[in-house]
């Protein structure tokens, strides 16, 4: 697929989902590199840099996209010829795509080890990674029971209970407000994440933070299942994750709202769970405490100190 | 209204609502007393006792009903003649009815004093007493803003935002899960109560306990507005408030549920907020800390130690 | 039994146990009153006062003894003749003895209502009142399971597990240190009390406070079962409950200790659980929150403000 | 002293201090009653009511003043003649003055029992009642050491360390910010109170709440020493204690401030310590937990439910 | 010593203790390498891999054993000849053995710096590393006092107080339940560890978690002294540390137990202290916060991301 | 500047301030290297080592000084000739000086991203780095309001409010004790740091810890702004940051103190805020959670495991 085509599909949301976006961008970069016909290293690198910038610009607030692009681009460091560079990009891209495809599966294997026979698990929203942990434990023969929440206003809990029902797992379905009534019967909370910041805070579907607080009050462990590309590098530079406010009709029928001029509907899609309420984050490369988010960003995703210096354009300043 | 008629209407739920049930029962007892034609004190008392038992039996788990009946019946203590007794009952019944009718109004006046100009208030469910505090503060000219929750699964939040909108109060409407996202902007939480136990725990609409915990985490005061007849005397004897599980169709469409054999819907109507998360309970006879619930039950509602001895039938045991 | 004889038996610990001491003293006072042959009220009261002082002095740090004596002595207030006084004393004494004898039974009935079918209960030490709650719930047909601790250094847990075993209740026996490992599986902690202070702190067998803290951390309710004569009136005057240090041989064999000159064995018999870790105190006259301890002392045990003024000898001071 | 004269001296702050104001008002009422020459009970009561209202109006936000006046006025209840009423007032007034004069001494005796030999005590501001506890313990021969804070902006700590120094007590003097650095070496915090609300919150010199929080974090007990007339009855009706903002020159030299147009000095005199950080309140009639504030107001100060009904003018409403 | 001989001695527990097992295995690998006579690198590596697997399999749940073996084996990376490989193994093995032998000593030096003159220290169980900190501080001339617990059911506290007594350190001996009674007098808690997980949780002798909670409640710092080989790498892959249940006779005499058919003795050897109750972990390579456990495992013990990829056999999957 | 001259100026405090000391030392080392005329690598290194030791010894408890020196000295590793070594030192020194000069500016840019339009910020003391965050946010056009504390005993708050006033930022000035009264109106606390330990504890101006605790109680985020050279490497070896006690005249006028022989003034300059009350540390190389302090010390400042082995002189021990 041509680079511009991929960029356009990401921009138009034809390509959706943190994982698919990431893999498409990586594949486009790899193919773009393969197709470049120059043998001049400098011009090759310049062209790749332009391609990377083009892709990242399609969705400026996405987290997985810059992580994916960075993974490929840093493979260029030290390449001494265009051929070496192309090979390095191909290797990095293939490895990223493989790892991304398998990530949920590996998270499921790691997370399932935290589930014991007889456990009662609570989950919120409809996270592929969190479900992988539960379904893997079930497949391993552990007798488990699940509490799943409704997840207002879009009711993603329905998708979750369908998946659990289809697997034959005994499931309880409750409104979001009822978590504290049952949490003393729960052995483990597992949720997904939309993004994880440098200090281990977890951005996830609205309601997650209240559940984490409730679990903490009852000494029930809280595990977050998330692919490494969910870790948000720019938070190291102080950038805060913007919490999208979705359209209000999801919460209150627009016709009713029209008759209530003094009422304003607020519909934040996500909330932020502080690191101190998260016991463990399960990624495809292992389970870590939330305080280790910085290491994932630096060592695994490759956003080292050099990257930050570039961000501040230190070299130019030195010239002054 | 005849005693049996009132009893039947309470039983059939034609007469509903904690306040209306209480006042009807008290009126029926008063009228029953007035109509009794005996001049023999003992037989008068016996007949009144039967009438009281009949009424209490119509709704065995109600809280306001036995409180109301007890208020009238203890006025009989010390009566030396049927005429004295009738007069005492009439006075006690009229006073109870007056106080009950004005209770919400008085709660509103007391509660409004805890609201300052410029405050942001969060409320949950649709409590007449909690709304009275907010509306009174608004009428007093204080500029206030309210956050109101949706209150799944029956969406009583809609009633609340209508009332607030009609009063011209600036209101924000959010899903139940979003409370923690806004609580740092909230100055005061006010909710109602369905029942209050002897140790100050507040039984209220599902979700209240999570909100109270969230408010506590953010050092936001939590005020409960409740008529004194909501205090549950039998909890002194260890009786626990049974949490009603309502029908599951409220949470999940029965047709969908039919296709999900492994899924069980749980729909508790209430939850229990521990006293340590409640800063103040505003009643029609004043604001008290939750630990004072016992005093309300004993001194105001009249469930003294004597009543408990009777409950254990101590006299009979002494004969053994 | 003669007054002096009873006093001697209490002093020599022939009569032991908070309940038995209290009942013996009350009976001795009653019999002493009956035997007094004066018809002069003043001299009768003087003699009773002497008798009361004699009894209280036998065990100056006991809690149940002054409570029992006070219960009888305050029945004298308002007596206009020796005959009236004797009758009042007899009535008060008989009522106290009856109530005391039945107290554990009634506590069992009230406490059992806090135990649900299927509950797992943890208890510490060997409290008759706490066991009454558990055994009553078991007799009512509730399926329950108990965790009982060893209770170093005197191993009273052995008595507890024998009692539970004999009742056929499924019991787990653990060392005191293992409570936190199992508390998430426990629905309710029930212990007894040796004394309860005016601010609701519970003095009980060493280890109770750690268990209460551990239960609080896990949001597991903590119930204390205690007869009302365990409430310590002198704590209102600021008196602190002295924690007895028992002999060190209980903890470390004296021969081993002799070889360890730098080692000092500390063996406190009790510790103090703050009120904030206690959810409910179950007494024979009802369940109360710990903050209500003052009411029990004042209204039920009769240590009113007058008593405190006497303690400060205010009248004399006025003469100055 | 004539009634008007006393009223004027209170208004003009010639008579100052919670205790002195209270005793002066009570004495003025007593003398006013003695001087009234009517023998008509109704007109006597009317005149007394006017006198009471006059006094209370001199300092509308004072707490001790209405408490003192109410103590005297409720002695009128049930008086059947002017002579009876005068006698009742005299007795109540004399008793109040005696108790008020001795209150600090009795608080000292009770509070000192909470201080053990070898204790390190921290105090804040310059409370006569708190100092009484410390000085009494010292006089009883207990070896104690004190940490006293500076108490910005008016540096009342200087008065405290002078008093402690003069008594020969080893004292450490620290800035208000240094409390957390030493709290682990402190066995007990004792402060006074300016007012105590119905839910046990303690209004005291700015900084007290931070100290209480810091003590709570370190499991160090916090004791408040306060005369009963500090309990604020109107808080039962929802009235909030207004926190006075004192003049800004205390914090920042006015000449400096004049040069800083964007800077606003805030100088609240008091703050509010929530009941959950207070272990015990020591009053002249005994030590109580903060949750018992309501009982002090109702039973000791005499602000019963009747008073509140009057406040809402229920009788008039009944006529409607 | 021959490889098989060492393996057998580890399996039969003739070689015991985390440190001795680790050093024996490392020595056996080194000697095995030295004795291999092949000059073919591939076959050399294969043989070493077999040797490593043999050793690790002797105690599948040990933590120090795989850490030790991994330390040696990763020295093979990049070796280009058998000679180079042998040299690398020898260097790595000698360095490991040296470091392991000195680890306790170095921990003692680092830990002692956290002990100030005059400190009171509490320790639990009988940890060589924790004792090293205390004894070093004592040797440095600091005046210290220790509280040591009994450590039921095996009473290892006796060993601890003997060691402290022999060093001439003033020691208090208490039952495990009495920690909360003395913790306010304690300046520092120091314990050892049996294992430390990737999220900084400390697995140690039963009772440690309750002590850590109690210390946290009183703001008393909790330090864990542990050699780096106690950090459990497989917890990164989600593996949970299995808590061994020891034989029940340790807790309850088997003859007594035989008479109690409804009683089940539970005897977990360890418990898990969450990272949030641990202030610092002192290792032989420095003091770290518990959240750094991952870094110790990855950077010091050498369990990098590559190891985890191997664990999931990614390469093979790529072939599919 | 000659090496000895610089050393002397640091010793005599002619050169002051963490940043200036660090840059002077680095410059002196660079110039010293440039001036060395030997071509023998060993003797060059020896001379540099002596120079480094000389500089570090001038202020043995400083934190920035050894960090700066270490940054330069580790650039020598691997140098194969004196010329290479001189070049490496020059590059490292210039980079350090540049980074140090820009550090506050970059911290301001990162920290400002955590400030939203409309935020209320509280700061304590007079930290250049914390002010940079606030001033940058203001320059970016965000409408902000600040609460600044007085900062007894040296009143550095005056400097802070001058700087804020001059920038035209709306500022509130309060005594240190008043923080809890306003914290619920504050969105963010930002302070500086004097040193940061290996476990993320923040050593800063006395009062910071109480503010952090107060912010934590109210769920208000606490951000610390600090240059990386504030991280204290020796804390990894267990060294505790000594808290300087400044001269007592700052707190109490010496003439007053002279008259108070039982009073001892305590004047600690700093306190220690535990990592659990700090949400984020903003450095010039990015924002990190406090648990990452170890990484800054190891990876950025270059105090690796090798440095610690040297500290314990492992090589020499191996010879034994």
XYZ file of C-alpha atoms in Angstrom, chain C:
320
model
C -23.762 -14.747 101.994
C -22.454 -12.162 104.372
C -21.076 -8.948 102.960
C -17.590 -9.397 104.371
C -17.428 -12.935 103.150
C -18.294 -11.910 99.588
C -15.821 -9.053 99.687
C -13.118 -11.457 100.827
C -13.896 -13.974 98.107
C -13.706 -11.269 95.456
C -10.451 -9.990 96.865
C -8.902 -13.470 97.005
C -10.152 -14.192 93.485
C -12.175 -17.154 94.713
C -14.967 -15.380 92.877
C -13.636 -14.601 89.394
C -14.886 -13.394 86.034
C -16.425 -10.004 85.319
C -19.996 -11.346 85.369
C -19.753 -13.490 88.487
C -18.023 -10.738 90.476
C -20.719 -8.271 89.515
C -23.598 -10.568 90.446
C -22.022 -11.583 93.751
C -21.511 -7.984 94.792
C -25.045 -7.037 93.860
C -26.474 -10.007 95.756
C -24.367 -9.165 98.786
C -25.601 -5.586 98.773
C -29.204 -6.710 98.453
C -28.860 -9.174 101.329
C -26.999 -6.637 103.420
C -29.827 -4.149 102.926
C -32.447 -6.719 103.824
C -30.611 -7.543 107.030
C -30.187 -3.981 108.284
C -32.492 -3.435 111.219
C -32.525 0.357 111.529
C -35.606 2.336 110.584
C -33.626 5.570 110.336
C -33.170 6.396 106.678
C -29.977 8.356 107.120
C -28.259 5.616 109.072
C -29.515 3.031 106.567
C -28.037 4.994 103.679
C -24.779 5.459 105.562
C -24.482 1.767 106.156
C -25.219 0.966 102.533
C -22.629 3.488 101.425
C -20.050 1.783 103.635
C -20.984 -1.602 102.224
C -20.689 -0.309 98.672
C -17.282 1.223 99.360
C -16.090 -2.010 100.962
C -17.007 -4.029 97.888
C -15.589 -1.614 95.321
C -12.299 -1.512 97.225
C -11.698 -5.242 96.820
C -10.643 -4.911 93.164
C -9.815 -1.286 92.474
C -9.178 -1.735 88.751
C -12.156 -3.955 87.957
C -14.730 -2.447 85.618
C -17.799 -4.595 86.240
C -17.664 -4.246 90.029
C -18.264 -0.472 90.382
C -20.823 -0.654 87.598
C -22.777 -3.318 89.475
C -22.581 -1.514 92.812
C -23.583 1.788 91.223
C -26.620 0.163 89.616
C -27.903 -0.873 93.006
C -26.930 2.248 94.889
C -28.614 4.686 92.570
C -31.923 2.904 93.157
C -31.779 4.518 96.594
C -32.286 7.996 95.173
C -35.648 9.358 96.220
C -36.405 6.599 98.686
C -38.421 8.158 101.509
C -38.230 5.339 104.023
C -36.070 2.383 104.849
C -38.757 0.047 103.590
C -38.981 1.869 100.291
C -35.204 1.792 100.033
C -35.017 -1.948 100.734
C -37.664 -2.627 98.120
C -35.883 -0.456 95.575
C -32.587 -2.205 96.230
C -34.145 -5.634 95.930
C -35.801 -4.716 92.643
C -32.638 -3.182 91.198
C -30.477 -6.082 92.351
C -32.791 -8.770 91.034
C -33.106 -6.976 87.722
C -29.336 -6.601 87.446
C -28.727 -10.263 88.236
C -31.360 -11.401 85.785
C -30.053 -9.129 83.070
C -26.472 -10.136 83.771
C -27.306 -13.836 83.639
C -29.141 -13.428 80.365
C -26.753 -10.882 78.891
C -24.626 -13.326 76.936
C -27.706 -15.058 75.609
C -29.247 -11.789 74.426
C -25.965 -10.654 72.928
C -25.897 -13.948 71.062
C -29.349 -13.301 69.651
C -28.541 -9.770 68.545
C -25.108 -10.612 67.218
C -26.355 -13.620 65.275
C -28.522 -11.311 63.180
C -25.324 -9.823 61.784
C -24.216 -13.225 60.541
C -25.603 -14.341 57.187
C -25.887 -17.814 55.770
C -22.532 -18.685 54.194
C -20.486 -16.196 56.200
C -16.891 -16.776 57.204
C -16.179 -15.313 60.656
C -12.875 -14.621 62.363
C -12.598 -14.511 66.146
C -9.711 -13.937 68.535
C -9.204 -15.119 72.096
C -12.019 -16.984 73.867
C -14.908 -14.584 74.441
C -18.143 -16.043 75.777
C -20.110 -13.199 74.199
C -18.447 -13.480 70.797
C -18.924 -17.243 70.808
C -22.587 -16.769 71.705
C -23.129 -14.840 68.475
C -21.429 -17.540 66.411
C -23.110 -20.470 68.151
C -26.534 -18.830 67.944
C -26.145 -18.245 64.208
C -25.119 -21.892 63.834
C -28.120 -23.055 65.855
C -30.371 -20.964 63.629
C -29.225 -23.154 60.773
C -26.867 -20.757 59.079
C -23.942 -22.457 57.342
C -20.888 -20.718 58.733
C -17.151 -21.242 58.866
C -14.814 -19.798 61.467
C -11.187 -18.751 61.599
C -9.863 -18.867 65.172
C -6.440 -17.633 66.248
C -3.988 -19.308 68.576
C -3.814 -16.303 70.988
C -0.281 -16.320 72.286
C 1.021 -16.517 74.918
C -1.721 -18.387 76.792
C -3.268 -20.107 73.772
C -6.898 -19.438 74.652
C -7.630 -20.219 71.024
C -7.567 -23.867 72.019
C -10.637 -23.342 74.181
C -12.353 -21.579 71.301
C -11.729 -24.274 68.720
C -12.872 -26.939 71.178
C -16.162 -25.101 71.668
C -16.615 -24.628 67.938
C -15.647 -28.215 67.180
C -18.091 -29.520 69.741
C -20.844 -27.508 68.080
C -19.886 -29.041 64.750
C -18.828 -25.766 63.173
C -16.177 -25.929 60.461
C -13.177 -24.138 61.971
C -9.749 -23.070 60.768
C -6.986 -22.656 63.325
C -4.174 -20.207 62.557
C -1.323 -18.444 64.307
C -2.014 -14.834 65.282
C 0.334 -13.587 62.572
C -1.638 -15.224 59.767
C -4.777 -13.088 60.028
C -3.864 -10.806 57.123
C -3.316 -13.813 54.865
C -6.937 -14.888 55.256
C -8.841 -11.674 55.986
C -9.963 -11.229 52.382
C -11.880 -14.497 52.740
C -13.517 -13.359 55.983
C -16.926 -11.655 56.006
C -17.015 -10.557 59.635
C -14.705 -10.308 62.635
C -16.291 -10.800 66.073
C -14.370 -10.428 69.302
C -15.200 -9.801 72.926
C -13.985 -6.955 75.127
C -12.441 -6.624 78.558
C -13.392 -2.985 78.860
C -14.735 -0.192 76.679
C -13.753 3.408 77.277
C -15.846 6.545 77.051
C -14.636 7.274 73.532
C -15.447 3.792 72.275
C -11.952 2.353 72.379
C -12.015 -1.387 73.052
C -9.608 -2.920 75.540
C -9.264 -6.599 74.711
C -6.796 -9.473 74.565
C -3.445 -8.571 73.058
C -3.613 -8.875 69.269
C -7.149 -7.544 68.865
C -5.991 -4.118 67.678
C -3.819 -5.616 64.924
C -6.730 -7.738 63.758
C -9.044 -4.732 63.756
C -6.542 -2.747 61.708
C -6.164 -5.639 59.294
C -9.943 -5.968 58.964
C -10.263 -2.239 58.380
C -7.638 -2.387 55.624
C -9.721 -5.053 53.874
C -13.118 -3.394 54.508
C -14.173 -6.354 56.642
C -16.622 -5.319 59.409
C -15.459 -5.623 63.016
C -18.100 -6.356 65.662
C -17.382 -6.372 69.387
C -19.661 -8.365 71.685
C -19.706 -7.041 75.252
C -22.003 -6.866 78.251
C -22.822 -3.299 79.282
C -20.952 -3.724 82.563
C -17.730 -3.759 80.511
C -18.077 -0.028 79.818
C -15.608 1.807 82.040
C -17.196 4.864 83.678
C -14.068 6.327 85.200
C -12.664 6.912 81.734
C -15.047 9.875 81.549
C -12.914 11.449 84.245
C -9.860 10.874 82.125
C -8.784 7.701 83.886
C -6.926 5.487 81.484
C -7.337 1.750 81.525
C -4.100 0.317 82.880
C -2.790 -2.468 80.650
C -1.646 -5.272 82.929
C 1.764 -6.771 82.133
C 1.530 -10.441 82.972
C 4.399 -12.562 84.165
C 7.113 -13.077 81.583
C 7.338 -16.850 81.918
C 4.239 -17.080 79.770
C 6.256 -15.815 76.816
C 9.763 -17.127 77.440
C 10.812 -20.053 79.547
C 12.413 -18.607 82.668
C 15.457 -20.852 82.361
C 16.145 -19.592 78.840
C 15.515 -16.021 79.937
C 18.048 -16.415 82.724
C 20.755 -16.945 80.130
C 19.865 -13.792 78.204
C 20.734 -10.856 80.461
C 20.219 -8.216 77.736
C 16.735 -9.480 76.899
C 13.635 -8.163 78.618
C 10.342 -9.933 78.035
C 7.318 -7.664 77.670
C 3.938 -9.344 78.168
C 1.013 -6.930 77.989
C -2.249 -8.812 78.468
C -4.417 -6.418 76.484
C -4.272 -3.803 73.784
C -6.516 -0.910 72.804
C -8.463 -0.848 69.542
C -9.495 2.678 68.556
C -13.191 3.300 67.935
C -12.622 4.020 64.252
C -11.805 0.361 63.610
C -14.953 -0.925 65.352
C -18.183 -0.994 63.356
C -20.599 -2.034 66.060
C -20.713 -3.045 69.700
C -23.342 -5.646 70.505
C -24.599 -5.425 74.097
C -27.491 -7.096 75.859
C -29.555 -3.941 75.439
C -28.888 -3.507 71.757
C -26.226 -2.871 69.154
C -24.568 0.525 69.232
C -21.755 2.328 67.447
C -18.650 2.765 69.616
C -19.215 6.529 69.870
C -22.287 5.714 71.979
C -20.203 4.304 74.834
C -20.795 7.526 76.750
C -24.567 6.996 76.568
C -24.295 3.482 77.945
C -22.223 4.770 80.826
C -24.469 7.729 81.508
C -27.991 6.493 80.819
C -27.781 2.761 81.316
C -25.124 2.418 83.992
C -26.240 5.600 85.701
C -22.989 7.499 85.914
C -24.539 10.900 85.285
C -23.061 14.323 85.544
C -24.010 14.357 89.219
C -21.646 11.524 89.875
C -18.812 13.458 88.301
C -19.557 16.547 90.308
C -19.402 14.401 93.429
C -16.112 13.049 92.212
C -14.793 16.585 92.186
C -16.440 17.392 95.511
C -18.033 20.475 94.125
C -20.364 21.033 97.054
C -17.518 21.396 99.463
C -15.798 23.798 97.199
C -18.859 25.990 97.070
C -18.621 26.497 100.812
C -15.193 28.052 100.471
